Amino acid sequence: MTPVIGLEIHVRLKTKTKMFCESLNDSAEHHPNINICPVCAGHPGVLPTINKKAVEHVLRVGFALGSEIAEISKFDRKNYFYPDLPKGYQISQYDKPFCLGGVLIIGGRKVRIRRVHLEEDAGKLMHSENGNFSLVDLNRAGTPLMELVTEPDIRSAKEAKIFCEELQIIFRYLDISNADMEKGEMRCEANISLADEDGKFGTKVEVKNLNSFKSVEHAIEYEIERQKTVLNSGQVVVHETRGWDENGKETFSQRSKEEAHDYRYFPDPDLPILEVSKLFDLDKLKLSIPELPLEKRSRFMNQYALFQSEAEILIKDRSLAEFFENVASELESWIEDNKEESSGKENNNLIKLAVNYILSDLMSLVHETNNTIKEILITPENFSELIILIHKNKISSAGAKIVLKEMFLTGADPSNIVEAKNLLQVSDAGQLEKIVREIIDGNPKVMADYKAGKENALQFFIGQGMKQTKGQANPSVLQELFKKILDKI
Ligand code: ADP
Ligand code: MG
């Protein structure tokens, strides 16, 4: 039995105002019912107007996924009653969505997109603990919500999770939404069934309330196992909607499809039918699509000889990828200018060194301070200068940490920091030889230990050398030097 999975993904779009009115679309609002007006509060007699930016966002998603962009599109009313929906209907799109078709490749497998459409979100209800009353907050009512529906092409829980993660990166690249699942900016519903040996799809179950990538994966895993058990015991899977219980880690029945709503969709008479190519400069929108994660990932691996795991982290955040590429191009021009000294191999080594410093030291500074790479004071020029200082052994790795931290805090130039803090590493054996001889002469017992083959005698000597030079000696040069001199004695 093969799992068959199709996803429905809702994304709260980043716009200044709501979908059909002038109220602010602010996901960080702290007070209930502050960003509302007669339109999104559903007063009678008001007229909605279409937020063009929200439509533009959806069209750009269509271009990114290779969808067919509709010539003609329209909005429809989806009728149902619930207190978080003040009008008694949701403005959505029924048979003329903005984008049809498309594809997203996940781990080499194609997942076809069925459609991408635009609708408005509902408000939020807060239920009192004793269940006696509920409070309505309409801040979210009428905010632009994009819905993306896939064909049932996904074959495992893991693949569904990766699909959602990849979409999130794309939405962020396109800057249409933060798509943070924990904040409800991206919500996922999974349709799951099991196909029989002949590939015939079984009855599907829809699982709701998936608010993190982990729950997408766990809920689908659970549901696959549950359906297997049902079928293996000779029973049939019931066509129903199930919820995901994050604490109990199980799905539970919410409603059977027999109770399914009849939404009585009909075209919203208050909104015009849209001739998309007349309203938008589609060529310009298409050109605004940046390089997408799939291409960037493989380009980074080819162009900079990165491991997949390294490329993966770098491409996840578009500004981090950009920072890295600017550093790499600085390093490449340095290599070009210093051609005699360097070889092609060195080229890769320098970039590797930069990647390591970005992914470990720099990223931990960024995370510690809750910053994003976008906000950091370090310029790519200065960062590449630091990498060259390390590469040329001008500073030790301990020194590099100090310099990087200072760069991070002040944005200062690494050479200036090295000078001000006296961090220049001494790699010149000639300069160190005198100190090395003094240390050996001053510690005859340790020397005897060394001669007797005791490993840590050498470590002691190197430690002394570092101490005498206040950490400025290059430890590997020291080690060589001690060995050379000791072995001659
Ligand atoms: P409904 O009419 O019940 O909403 P749709 O055909 O519109 O069903 O599909 C909704 C979602 O369910 C889509 O993402 C689709 O890919 C997925 N889907 C459809 N059939 C199956 C199936 N047999 N197993 C799993 N997912 C399915
Ligand atoms: Mg549906």
Short mmCIF file of C-alpha atoms and ligand atoms in Angstrom, two decimals:
data_model
loop_
_atom_site.label_atom_id
_atom_site.label_comp_id
_atom_site.label_asym_id
_atom_site.label_seq_id
_atom_site.Cartn_x
_atom_site.Cartn_y
_atom_site.Cartn_z
CA MET A 1 0.00 0.00 0.00
CA THR A 2 1.54 3.27 -1.17
CA PRO A 3 0.74 6.51 0.62
CA VAL A 4 -0.88 9.16 -1.60
CA ILE A 5 -0.78 12.72 -0.31
CA GLY A 6 -2.08 16.06 -1.58
CA LEU A 7 -1.60 19.31 0.32
CA GLU A 8 -3.64 22.47 0.68
CA ILE A 9 -1.52 25.33 1.94
CA HIS A 10 -2.74 28.71 3.14
CA VAL A 11 -0.39 31.67 3.38
CA ARG A 12 -1.06 35.06 4.95
CA LEU A 13 0.26 37.56 2.43
CA LYS A 14 2.46 40.51 3.33
CA THR A 15 0.56 43.67 2.35
CA LYS A 16 0.05 47.05 3.96
CA THR A 17 -3.74 46.81 4.00
CA LYS A 18 -6.31 44.03 3.95
CA MET A 19 -7.66 42.23 0.90
CA PHE A 20 -10.73 44.36 0.21
CA CYS A 21 -10.46 47.45 2.44
CA GLU A 22 -8.09 50.04 3.90
CA SER A 23 -7.70 48.42 7.33
CA LEU A 24 -4.12 47.54 8.18
CA ASN A 25 -2.88 44.00 7.65
CA ASP A 26 -0.62 43.74 10.67
CA SER A 27 0.16 40.28 11.99
CA ALA A 28 1.94 41.74 15.04
CA GLU A 29 -1.13 43.52 16.42
CA HIS A 30 -1.63 43.02 20.16
CA HIS A 31 -5.09 44.43 20.77
CA PRO A 32 -8.22 42.75 19.46
CA ASN A 33 -10.41 44.58 16.94
CA ILE A 34 -8.17 47.56 16.27
CA ASN A 35 -7.58 47.05 12.56
CA ILE A 36 -11.18 46.82 11.44
CA CYS A 37 -13.61 48.90 9.43
CA PRO A 38 -17.18 48.51 8.13
CA VAL A 39 -15.95 46.48 5.14
CA CYS A 40 -14.01 43.76 7.00
CA ALA A 41 -16.50 43.83 9.87
CA GLY A 42 -19.18 42.87 7.37
CA HIS A 43 -21.55 45.84 7.66
CA PRO A 44 -24.36 45.89 5.11
CA GLY A 45 -24.09 48.15 2.09
CA VAL A 46 -20.31 48.46 1.96
CA LEU A 47 -18.28 47.92 -1.19
CA PRO A 48 -15.07 45.90 -1.28
CA THR A 49 -12.14 46.99 -3.48
CA ILE A 50 -9.40 44.60 -4.59
CA ASN A 51 -5.90 44.91 -3.13
CA LYS A 52 -3.72 44.86 -6.23
CA LYS A 53 -0.55 44.04 -4.30
CA ALA A 54 -2.10 40.82 -2.98
CA VAL A 55 -3.01 39.78 -6.53
CA GLU A 56 0.52 40.61 -7.66
CA HIS A 57 1.93 38.34 -4.92
CA VAL A 58 -0.19 35.43 -6.10
CA LEU A 59 0.78 35.99 -9.74
CA ARG A 60 4.46 35.98 -8.81
CA VAL A 61 3.98 32.66 -7.00
CA GLY A 62 2.40 31.39 -10.21
CA PHE A 63 5.43 32.46 -12.22
CA ALA A 64 7.81 30.90 -9.70
CA LEU A 65 6.00 27.56 -9.93
CA GLY A 66 5.52 27.66 -13.69
CA SER A 67 1.73 27.94 -13.47
CA GLU A 68 -0.50 29.09 -16.24
CA ILE A 69 -1.63 32.62 -15.40
CA ALA A 70 -5.35 33.11 -15.96
CA GLU A 71 -6.48 35.52 -18.69
CA ILE A 72 -9.70 36.13 -16.81
CA SER A 73 -10.07 35.70 -13.09
CA LYS A 74 -12.84 36.45 -10.64
CA PHE A 75 -13.85 36.27 -7.00
CA ASP A 76 -16.70 34.16 -5.67
CA ARG A 77 -18.66 34.05 -2.45
CA LYS A 78 -18.29 30.90 -0.40
CA ASN A 79 -21.28 30.81 1.93
CA TYR A 80 -21.17 29.42 5.42
CA PHE A 81 -22.04 30.67 8.85
CA TYR A 82 -19.57 30.93 11.65
CA PRO A 83 -19.10 33.84 14.11
CA ASP A 84 -15.56 34.60 12.93
CA LEU A 85 -16.92 35.33 9.46
CA PRO A 86 -18.96 38.50 9.85
CA LYS A 87 -20.41 38.67 6.32
CA GLY A 88 -21.74 35.11 6.38
CA TYR A 89 -19.59 34.34 3.37
CA GLN A 90 -15.91 34.31 2.54
CA ILE A 91 -14.69 35.96 -0.63
CA SER A 92 -12.64 33.30 -2.38
CA GLN A 93 -12.09 32.00 -5.90
CA TYR A 94 -14.00 29.05 -7.29
CA ASP A 95 -13.62 28.20 -10.95
CA LYS A 96 -11.32 31.01 -12.13
CA PRO A 97 -8.27 31.05 -9.86
CA PHE A 98 -5.34 33.33 -10.74
CA CYS A 99 -2.93 30.44 -11.33
CA LEU A 100 -3.55 26.97 -12.75
CA GLY A 101 -1.06 24.12 -12.82
CA GLY A 102 2.64 24.34 -12.12
CA VAL A 103 5.21 22.11 -10.52
CA LEU A 104 7.65 22.02 -7.63
CA ILE A 105 10.53 19.55 -7.70
CA ILE A 106 11.33 17.90 -4.36
CA GLY A 107 14.38 15.66 -4.19
CA GLY A 108 14.21 15.09 -7.94
CA ARG A 109 10.48 14.21 -7.88
CA LYS A 110 7.86 16.41 -9.49
CA VAL A 111 4.91 17.48 -7.40
CA ARG A 112 2.28 19.06 -9.62
CA ILE A 113 0.45 22.15 -8.43
CA ARG A 114 -3.28 22.13 -9.16
CA ARG A 115 -4.06 25.80 -8.51
CA VAL A 116 -3.14 28.90 -6.56
CA HIS A 117 -5.91 31.29 -5.63
CA LEU A 118 -6.62 34.28 -3.45
CA GLU A 119 -9.17 34.67 -0.70
CA GLU A 120 -9.73 36.52 2.54
CA ASP A 121 -8.99 35.12 5.98
CA ALA A 122 -11.57 34.87 8.76
CA GLY A 123 -11.31 36.44 12.21
CA LYS A 124 -10.38 34.57 15.37
CA LEU A 125 -12.51 33.24 18.19
CA MET A 126 -11.34 32.93 21.77
CA HIS A 127 -13.36 30.59 23.91
CA SER A 128 -13.69 31.13 27.65
CA GLU A 129 -12.33 28.38 29.84
CA ASN A 130 -15.71 27.41 31.26
CA GLY A 131 -17.15 27.33 27.75
CA ASN A 132 -19.84 29.87 28.60
CA PHE A 133 -18.91 32.48 26.06
CA SER A 134 -16.57 33.25 23.17
CA LEU A 135 -14.85 36.46 22.15
CA VAL A 136 -14.51 37.58 18.55
CA ASP A 137 -11.40 39.30 17.23
CA LEU A 138 -11.75 40.58 13.68
CA ASN A 139 -8.20 41.86 13.20
CA ARG A 140 -7.45 38.95 10.91
CA ALA A 141 -10.82 39.08 9.14
CA GLY A 142 -10.39 40.15 5.53
CA THR A 143 -6.61 39.81 5.45
CA PRO A 144 -5.27 38.43 2.17
CA LEU A 145 -4.83 34.69 2.17
CA MET A 146 -3.33 32.69 -0.66
CA GLU A 147 -4.29 29.05 -1.09
CA LEU A 148 -2.12 26.60 -2.98
CA VAL A 149 -3.47 23.13 -3.79
CA THR A 150 -1.26 20.29 -5.01
CA GLU A 151 -2.18 17.24 -7.02
CA PRO A 152 -1.97 14.01 -4.99
CA ASP A 153 1.67 13.47 -6.05
CA ILE A 154 3.41 13.32 -2.68
CA ARG A 155 4.34 9.82 -1.51
CA SER A 156 5.63 10.12 2.06
CA ALA A 157 5.35 12.16 5.23
CA LYS A 158 8.94 13.26 4.86
CA GLU A 159 8.34 14.44 1.32
CA ALA A 160 5.31 16.45 2.45
CA LYS A 161 7.43 18.15 5.08
CA ILE A 162 10.21 18.95 2.60
CA PHE A 163 7.61 20.27 0.17
CA CYS A 164 6.30 22.69 2.81
CA GLU A 165 9.81 23.76 3.77
CA GLU A 166 10.72 24.41 0.14
CA LEU A 167 7.56 26.45 -0.38
CA GLN A 168 8.37 28.52 2.68
CA ILE A 169 11.81 29.36 1.26
CA ILE A 170 10.22 30.30 -2.07
CA PHE A 171 7.62 32.55 -0.41
CA ARG A 172 10.39 34.27 1.51
CA TYR A 173 12.53 34.67 -1.62
CA LEU A 174 9.54 36.26 -3.34
CA ASP A 175 8.98 38.39 -0.23
CA ILE A 176 5.25 37.73 -0.30
CA SER A 177 5.01 36.39 3.25
CA ASN A 178 7.15 35.38 6.21
CA ALA A 179 5.28 32.09 6.03
CA ASP A 180 6.13 31.29 9.62
CA MET A 181 4.07 28.21 10.51
CA GLU A 182 4.34 28.76 14.26
CA LYS A 183 2.81 32.22 13.80
CA GLY A 184 0.00 30.88 11.63
CA GLU A 185 1.31 32.74 8.59
CA MET A 186 1.46 29.42 6.77
CA ARG A 187 -1.06 26.66 7.49
CA CYS A 188 -1.24 23.24 6.02
CA GLU A 189 -3.95 20.65 5.46
CA ALA A 190 -2.97 17.20 4.29
CA ASN A 191 -5.14 14.80 2.27
CA ILE A 192 -4.02 11.23 2.76
CA SER A 193 -5.02 7.90 1.28
CA LEU A 194 -3.40 4.57 0.51
CA ALA A 195 -3.19 3.22 -3.01
CA ASP A 196 -3.62 -0.53 -3.60
CA GLU A 197 -1.22 -2.80 -5.56
CA ASP A 198 -2.73 -1.67 -8.88
CA GLY A 199 -2.09 1.95 -7.95
CA LYS A 200 -5.78 2.70 -7.43
CA PHE A 201 -6.21 5.49 -4.86
CA GLY A 202 -8.16 4.77 -1.72
CA THR A 203 -10.58 6.93 0.25
CA LYS A 204 -8.87 10.09 1.40
CA VAL A 205 -8.91 11.66 4.82
CA GLU A 206 -8.18 15.34 5.35
CA VAL A 207 -6.07 16.30 8.37
CA LYS A 208 -6.26 19.86 9.67
CA ASN A 209 -4.47 21.96 12.33
CA LEU A 210 -0.95 21.34 11.13
CA ASN A 211 0.95 24.27 12.59
CA SER A 212 4.57 23.25 12.21
CA PHE A 213 6.71 21.29 9.78
CA LYS A 214 7.09 18.62 12.43
CA SER A 215 3.34 18.20 12.82
CA VAL A 216 2.95 17.96 9.04
CA GLU A 217 5.36 15.02 9.10
CA HIS A 218 4.10 13.37 12.29
CA ALA A 219 0.41 13.70 11.49
CA ILE A 220 0.86 12.17 8.04
CA GLU A 221 3.00 9.35 9.46
CA TYR A 222 0.35 8.66 12.06
CA GLU A 223 -2.49 8.77 9.53
CA ILE A 224 -0.71 6.38 7.14
CA GLU A 225 -0.27 3.86 9.94
CA ARG A 226 -3.86 4.30 11.14
CA GLN A 227 -5.26 3.70 7.65
CA LYS A 228 -3.02 0.64 7.19
CA THR A 229 -4.34 -0.82 10.42
CA VAL A 230 -7.95 -0.12 9.40
CA LEU A 231 -7.50 -1.74 5.98
CA ASN A 232 -5.51 -4.70 7.30
CA SER A 233 -8.30 -5.50 9.73
CA GLY A 234 -10.72 -5.71 6.81
CA GLN A 235 -12.50 -2.44 7.54
CA VAL A 236 -12.84 0.58 5.26
CA VAL A 237 -11.36 4.05 5.65
CA VAL A 238 -14.09 6.61 6.36
CA HIS A 239 -14.14 9.72 4.21
CA GLU A 240 -13.75 12.39 6.86
CA THR A 241 -11.91 15.41 8.22
CA ARG A 242 -9.60 14.74 11.13
CA GLY A 243 -7.74 17.07 13.46
CA TRP A 244 -4.19 16.67 14.71
CA ASP A 245 -3.66 16.51 18.44
CA GLU A 246 -0.16 17.86 18.94
CA ASN A 247 0.06 16.65 22.55
CA GLY A 248 -1.42 13.20 22.09
CA LYS A 249 0.39 12.85 18.74
CA GLU A 250 -2.64 11.38 17.04
CA THR A 251 -5.36 12.39 14.60
CA PHE A 252 -8.99 12.42 15.70
CA SER A 253 -12.25 12.52 13.79
CA GLN A 254 -13.79 15.98 13.41
CA ARG A 255 -16.59 15.52 10.91
CA SER A 256 -17.53 13.00 8.29
CA LYS A 257 -17.85 14.13 4.68
CA GLU A 258 -21.57 13.32 4.71
CA GLU A 259 -21.96 16.51 6.71
CA ALA A 260 -19.85 18.37 4.15
CA HIS A 261 -20.94 21.92 3.52
CA ASP A 262 -22.69 23.06 0.43
CA TYR A 263 -21.00 26.40 0.03
CA ARG A 264 -23.26 27.61 -2.80
CA TYR A 265 -20.43 29.44 -4.52
CA PHE A 266 -21.48 32.27 -6.81
CA PRO A 267 -19.56 35.19 -8.37
CA ASP A 268 -19.29 38.15 -6.03
CA PRO A 269 -21.47 40.80 -7.69
CA ASP A 270 -19.60 43.61 -5.90
CA LEU A 271 -16.25 42.80 -7.49
CA PRO A 272 -15.24 43.19 -11.13
CA ILE A 273 -14.09 40.31 -13.30
CA LEU A 274 -10.35 40.78 -13.76
CA GLU A 275 -8.57 40.80 -17.10
CA VAL A 276 -5.23 39.89 -15.63
CA SER A 277 -2.94 40.78 -18.54
CA LYS A 278 -4.55 44.22 -18.84
CA LEU A 279 -4.20 44.99 -15.15
CA PHE A 280 -0.62 43.81 -14.73
CA ASP A 281 2.60 44.05 -16.67
CA LEU A 282 3.10 40.29 -16.66
CA ASP A 283 6.50 40.41 -18.37
CA LYS A 284 7.78 42.69 -15.65
CA LEU A 285 6.37 40.45 -12.93
CA LYS A 286 8.00 37.44 -14.52
CA LEU A 287 11.34 39.24 -14.59
CA SER A 288 11.01 40.03 -10.90
CA ILE A 289 11.27 36.34 -9.98
CA PRO A 290 14.68 35.79 -8.36
CA GLU A 291 16.80 32.68 -8.74
CA LEU A 292 14.86 30.04 -6.80
CA PRO A 293 16.22 27.71 -4.11
CA LEU A 294 16.39 24.66 -6.38
CA GLU A 295 18.71 26.39 -8.85
CA LYS A 296 20.65 28.25 -6.21
CA ARG A 297 21.32 25.04 -4.27
CA SER A 298 22.84 23.22 -7.24
CA ARG A 299 24.66 26.29 -8.52
CA PHE A 300 26.30 26.81 -5.11
CA MET A 301 27.43 23.19 -5.04
CA ASN A 302 28.88 23.37 -8.56
CA GLN A 303 30.31 26.85 -8.55
CA TYR A 304 31.84 26.86 -5.08
CA ALA A 305 32.36 23.12 -4.53
CA LEU A 306 30.13 23.16 -1.45
CA PHE A 307 28.63 20.14 0.27
CA GLN A 308 24.87 19.82 -0.04
CA SER A 309 24.53 20.43 3.71
CA GLU A 310 26.46 23.71 3.42
CA ALA A 311 24.51 24.88 0.38
CA GLU A 312 21.30 23.98 2.16
CA ILE A 313 21.92 26.33 5.07
CA LEU A 314 23.22 29.14 2.89
CA ILE A 315 20.28 29.16 0.48
CA LYS A 316 17.65 28.95 3.20
CA ASP A 317 17.91 32.67 3.76
CA ARG A 318 18.21 34.77 0.63
CA SER A 319 20.24 37.50 2.34
CA LEU A 320 22.64 34.95 3.80
CA ALA A 321 23.14 33.48 0.33
CA GLU A 322 23.76 36.96 -0.99
CA PHE A 323 26.23 37.75 1.80
CA PHE A 324 28.12 34.55 1.06
CA GLU A 325 28.26 35.29 -2.66
CA ASN A 326 29.56 38.79 -2.06
CA VAL A 327 32.27 37.40 0.22
CA ALA A 328 33.12 34.74 -2.36
CA SER A 329 33.44 37.31 -5.11
CA GLU A 330 35.73 39.47 -2.92
CA LEU A 331 37.88 36.41 -2.27
CA GLU A 332 37.94 35.52 -5.95
CA SER A 333 39.20 38.94 -6.90
CA TRP A 334 41.86 38.73 -4.18
CA ILE A 335 42.97 35.40 -5.61
CA GLU A 336 43.01 36.92 -9.09
CA ASP A 337 45.24 39.75 -7.83
CA ASN A 338 47.56 37.34 -6.06
CA LYS A 339 47.75 34.78 -8.80
CA GLU A 340 51.45 33.99 -8.54
CA GLU A 341 51.06 32.91 -4.94
CA SER A 342 47.95 30.86 -5.31
CA SER A 343 46.60 27.91 -7.23
CA GLY A 344 43.10 26.82 -8.17
CA LYS A 345 43.05 24.55 -5.17
CA GLU A 346 43.73 27.46 -2.90
CA ASN A 347 40.75 29.19 -4.45
CA ASN A 348 38.45 26.46 -3.14
CA ASN A 349 40.21 26.36 0.20
CA LEU A 350 39.64 30.05 0.78
CA ILE A 351 35.97 29.74 -0.04
CA LYS A 352 35.67 26.69 2.21
CA LEU A 353 37.29 28.68 4.98
CA ALA A 354 34.78 31.49 4.44
CA VAL A 355 31.86 29.04 4.46
CA ASN A 356 33.07 27.50 7.70
CA TYR A 357 33.40 30.86 9.39
CA ILE A 358 30.00 31.99 8.12
CA LEU A 359 28.17 28.84 9.14
CA SER A 360 29.76 28.44 12.56
CA ASP A 361 31.15 31.59 14.15
CA LEU A 362 29.19 34.24 12.27
CA MET A 363 25.85 32.43 12.44
CA SER A 364 26.20 31.80 16.15
CA LEU A 365 26.84 35.50 16.75
CA VAL A 366 23.78 36.29 14.65
CA HIS A 367 21.62 33.80 16.54
CA GLU A 368 22.89 34.79 19.98
CA THR A 369 21.78 38.35 19.38
CA ASN A 370 18.53 37.46 17.64
CA ASN A 371 19.72 39.35 14.64
CA THR A 372 19.32 38.42 11.02
CA ILE A 373 22.13 38.50 8.52
CA LYS A 374 20.36 41.43 6.84
CA GLU A 375 20.99 43.64 9.85
CA ILE A 376 24.63 42.86 10.53
CA LEU A 377 27.28 45.57 10.49
CA ILE A 378 29.95 43.42 8.86
CA THR A 379 30.42 44.15 5.18
CA PRO A 380 31.36 41.35 2.79
CA GLU A 381 34.60 43.27 2.06
CA ASN A 382 35.60 43.24 5.72
CA PHE A 383 34.55 39.65 6.17
CA SER A 384 36.67 38.49 3.26
CA GLU A 385 39.57 40.51 4.62
CA LEU A 386 39.25 38.57 7.87
CA ILE A 387 39.27 35.28 5.96
CA ILE A 388 42.45 36.32 4.15
CA LEU A 389 44.11 37.24 7.48
CA ILE A 390 43.28 33.78 8.78
CA HIS A 391 44.35 32.12 5.55
CA LYS A 392 47.71 33.89 5.60
CA ASN A 393 48.22 32.90 9.24
CA LYS A 394 48.34 36.54 10.25
CA ILE A 395 45.99 35.73 13.10
CA SER A 396 45.37 32.54 15.04
CA SER A 397 41.97 30.92 15.17
CA ALA A 398 41.58 32.23 18.72
CA GLY A 399 42.51 35.68 17.47
CA ALA A 400 40.03 35.35 14.61
CA LYS A 401 37.21 34.77 17.08
CA ILE A 402 38.09 37.99 18.92
CA VAL A 403 38.33 39.97 15.69
CA LEU A 404 35.05 38.60 14.34
CA LYS A 405 33.21 39.41 17.54
CA GLU A 406 34.52 42.98 17.45
CA MET A 407 33.59 43.31 13.77
CA PHE A 408 30.14 42.05 14.60
CA LEU A 409 29.70 44.57 17.42
CA THR A 410 31.20 47.63 15.74
CA GLY A 411 31.46 46.96 12.02
CA ALA A 412 35.14 47.87 12.23
CA ASP A 413 37.80 46.87 9.75
CA PRO A 414 39.58 43.61 10.74
CA SER A 415 43.11 44.97 10.14
CA ASN A 416 42.39 47.88 12.46
CA ILE A 417 41.11 45.54 15.15
CA VAL A 418 44.14 43.28 14.80
CA GLU A 419 46.39 46.27 15.25
CA ALA A 420 44.46 47.86 18.09
CA LYS A 421 44.25 44.61 20.01
CA ASN A 422 47.75 43.50 19.13
CA LEU A 423 46.57 40.21 17.69
CA LEU A 424 49.04 39.77 14.89
CA GLN A 425 50.24 36.19 14.99
CA VAL A 426 53.98 35.54 14.93
CA SER A 427 54.67 32.81 12.39
CA ASP A 428 58.26 33.74 11.75
CA ALA A 429 60.44 30.95 13.19
CA GLY A 430 63.40 33.32 13.40
CA GLN A 431 61.43 35.62 15.68
CA LEU A 432 60.33 32.77 17.94
CA GLU A 433 63.58 30.86 18.17
CA LYS A 434 65.06 32.90 21.01
CA ILE A 435 61.98 32.38 23.22
CA VAL A 436 61.91 28.66 22.43
CA ARG A 437 65.54 28.21 23.47
CA GLU A 438 64.97 30.14 26.69
CA ILE A 439 62.00 27.98 27.61
CA ILE A 440 63.94 24.78 26.99
CA ASP A 441 66.92 26.02 29.02
CA GLY A 442 64.65 27.04 31.88
CA ASN A 443 62.94 23.61 32.12
CA PRO A 444 65.60 20.89 32.14
CA LYS A 445 63.28 18.40 33.80
CA VAL A 446 60.62 18.74 31.13
CA MET A 447 63.33 18.38 28.53
CA ALA A 448 64.40 15.11 30.15
CA ASP A 449 60.76 13.96 30.09
CA TYR A 450 60.59 14.78 26.40
CA LYS A 451 63.72 12.82 25.73
CA ALA A 452 62.21 9.94 27.68
CA GLY A 453 59.36 9.97 25.19
CA LYS A 454 56.66 11.69 27.24
CA GLU A 455 54.10 13.15 24.88
CA ASN A 456 52.79 15.92 27.09
CA ALA A 457 56.24 17.42 27.58
CA LEU A 458 55.94 18.96 24.12
CA GLN A 459 52.46 20.25 24.95
CA PHE A 460 53.88 21.91 28.04
CA PHE A 461 56.56 23.63 26.01
CA ILE A 462 54.08 24.89 23.43
CA GLY A 463 51.85 26.17 26.22
CA GLN A 464 54.77 28.07 27.68
CA GLY A 465 55.55 29.49 24.25
CA MET A 466 51.98 30.73 23.83
CA LYS A 467 52.13 32.25 27.32
CA GLN A 468 55.42 34.04 26.71
CA THR A 469 54.14 35.52 23.46
CA LYS A 470 50.77 36.43 24.98
CA GLY A 471 49.05 34.08 22.58
CA GLN A 472 50.55 35.70 19.51
CA ALA A 473 52.79 32.84 18.42
CA ASN A 474 51.52 30.53 15.72
CA PRO A 475 51.15 27.25 17.65
CA SER A 476 52.08 25.01 14.74
CA VAL A 477 55.23 27.02 14.05
CA LEU A 478 56.06 26.76 17.75
CA GLN A 479 55.55 23.03 17.71
CA GLU A 480 57.84 22.55 14.71
CA LEU A 481 60.46 24.73 16.30
CA PHE A 482 60.43 22.99 19.66
CA LYS A 483 60.69 19.61 17.99
CA LYS A 484 63.51 20.71 15.75
CA ILE A 485 65.56 22.22 18.57
CA LEU A 486 64.79 19.49 21.14
CA ASP A 487 65.65 16.72 18.72
CA LYS A 488 69.03 18.27 18.07
CA ILE A 489 69.95 18.47 21.73
P1 ADP B 1 -12.29 17.65 -2.34
O1 ADP B 1 -13.25 17.81 -3.46
O2 ADP B 1 -12.64 16.63 -1.33
O3 ADP B 1 -11.85 18.94 -1.76
P2 ADP B 1 -10.16 17.61 -4.21
O4 ADP B 1 -10.20 16.69 -5.36
O5 ADP B 1 -10.53 19.03 -4.41
O6 ADP B 1 -11.00 17.01 -3.02
O7 ADP B 1 -8.70 17.57 -3.64
C1 ADP B 1 -8.32 18.23 -2.50
C2 ADP B 1 -6.92 17.80 -2.17
O8 ADP B 1 -6.88 16.42 -1.92
C3 ADP B 1 -5.91 18.05 -3.25
O9 ADP B 1 -4.71 18.50 -2.65
C4 ADP B 1 -5.72 16.69 -3.88
O10 ADP B 1 -4.40 16.54 -4.38
C5 ADP B 1 -5.91 15.78 -2.71
N1 ADP B 1 -6.41 14.45 -3.08
C6 ADP B 1 -7.39 14.15 -3.96
N2 ADP B 1 -7.59 12.83 -3.99
C7 ADP B 1 -6.73 12.27 -3.12
C8 ADP B 1 -6.48 10.94 -2.68
N3 ADP B 1 -7.15 9.89 -3.14
N4 ADP B 1 -5.52 10.76 -1.74
C9 ADP B 1 -4.85 11.78 -1.24
N5 ADP B 1 -5.04 13.06 -1.60
C10 ADP B 1 -6.00 13.29 -2.53
MG MG B 2 -10.96 21.03 -1.47
#
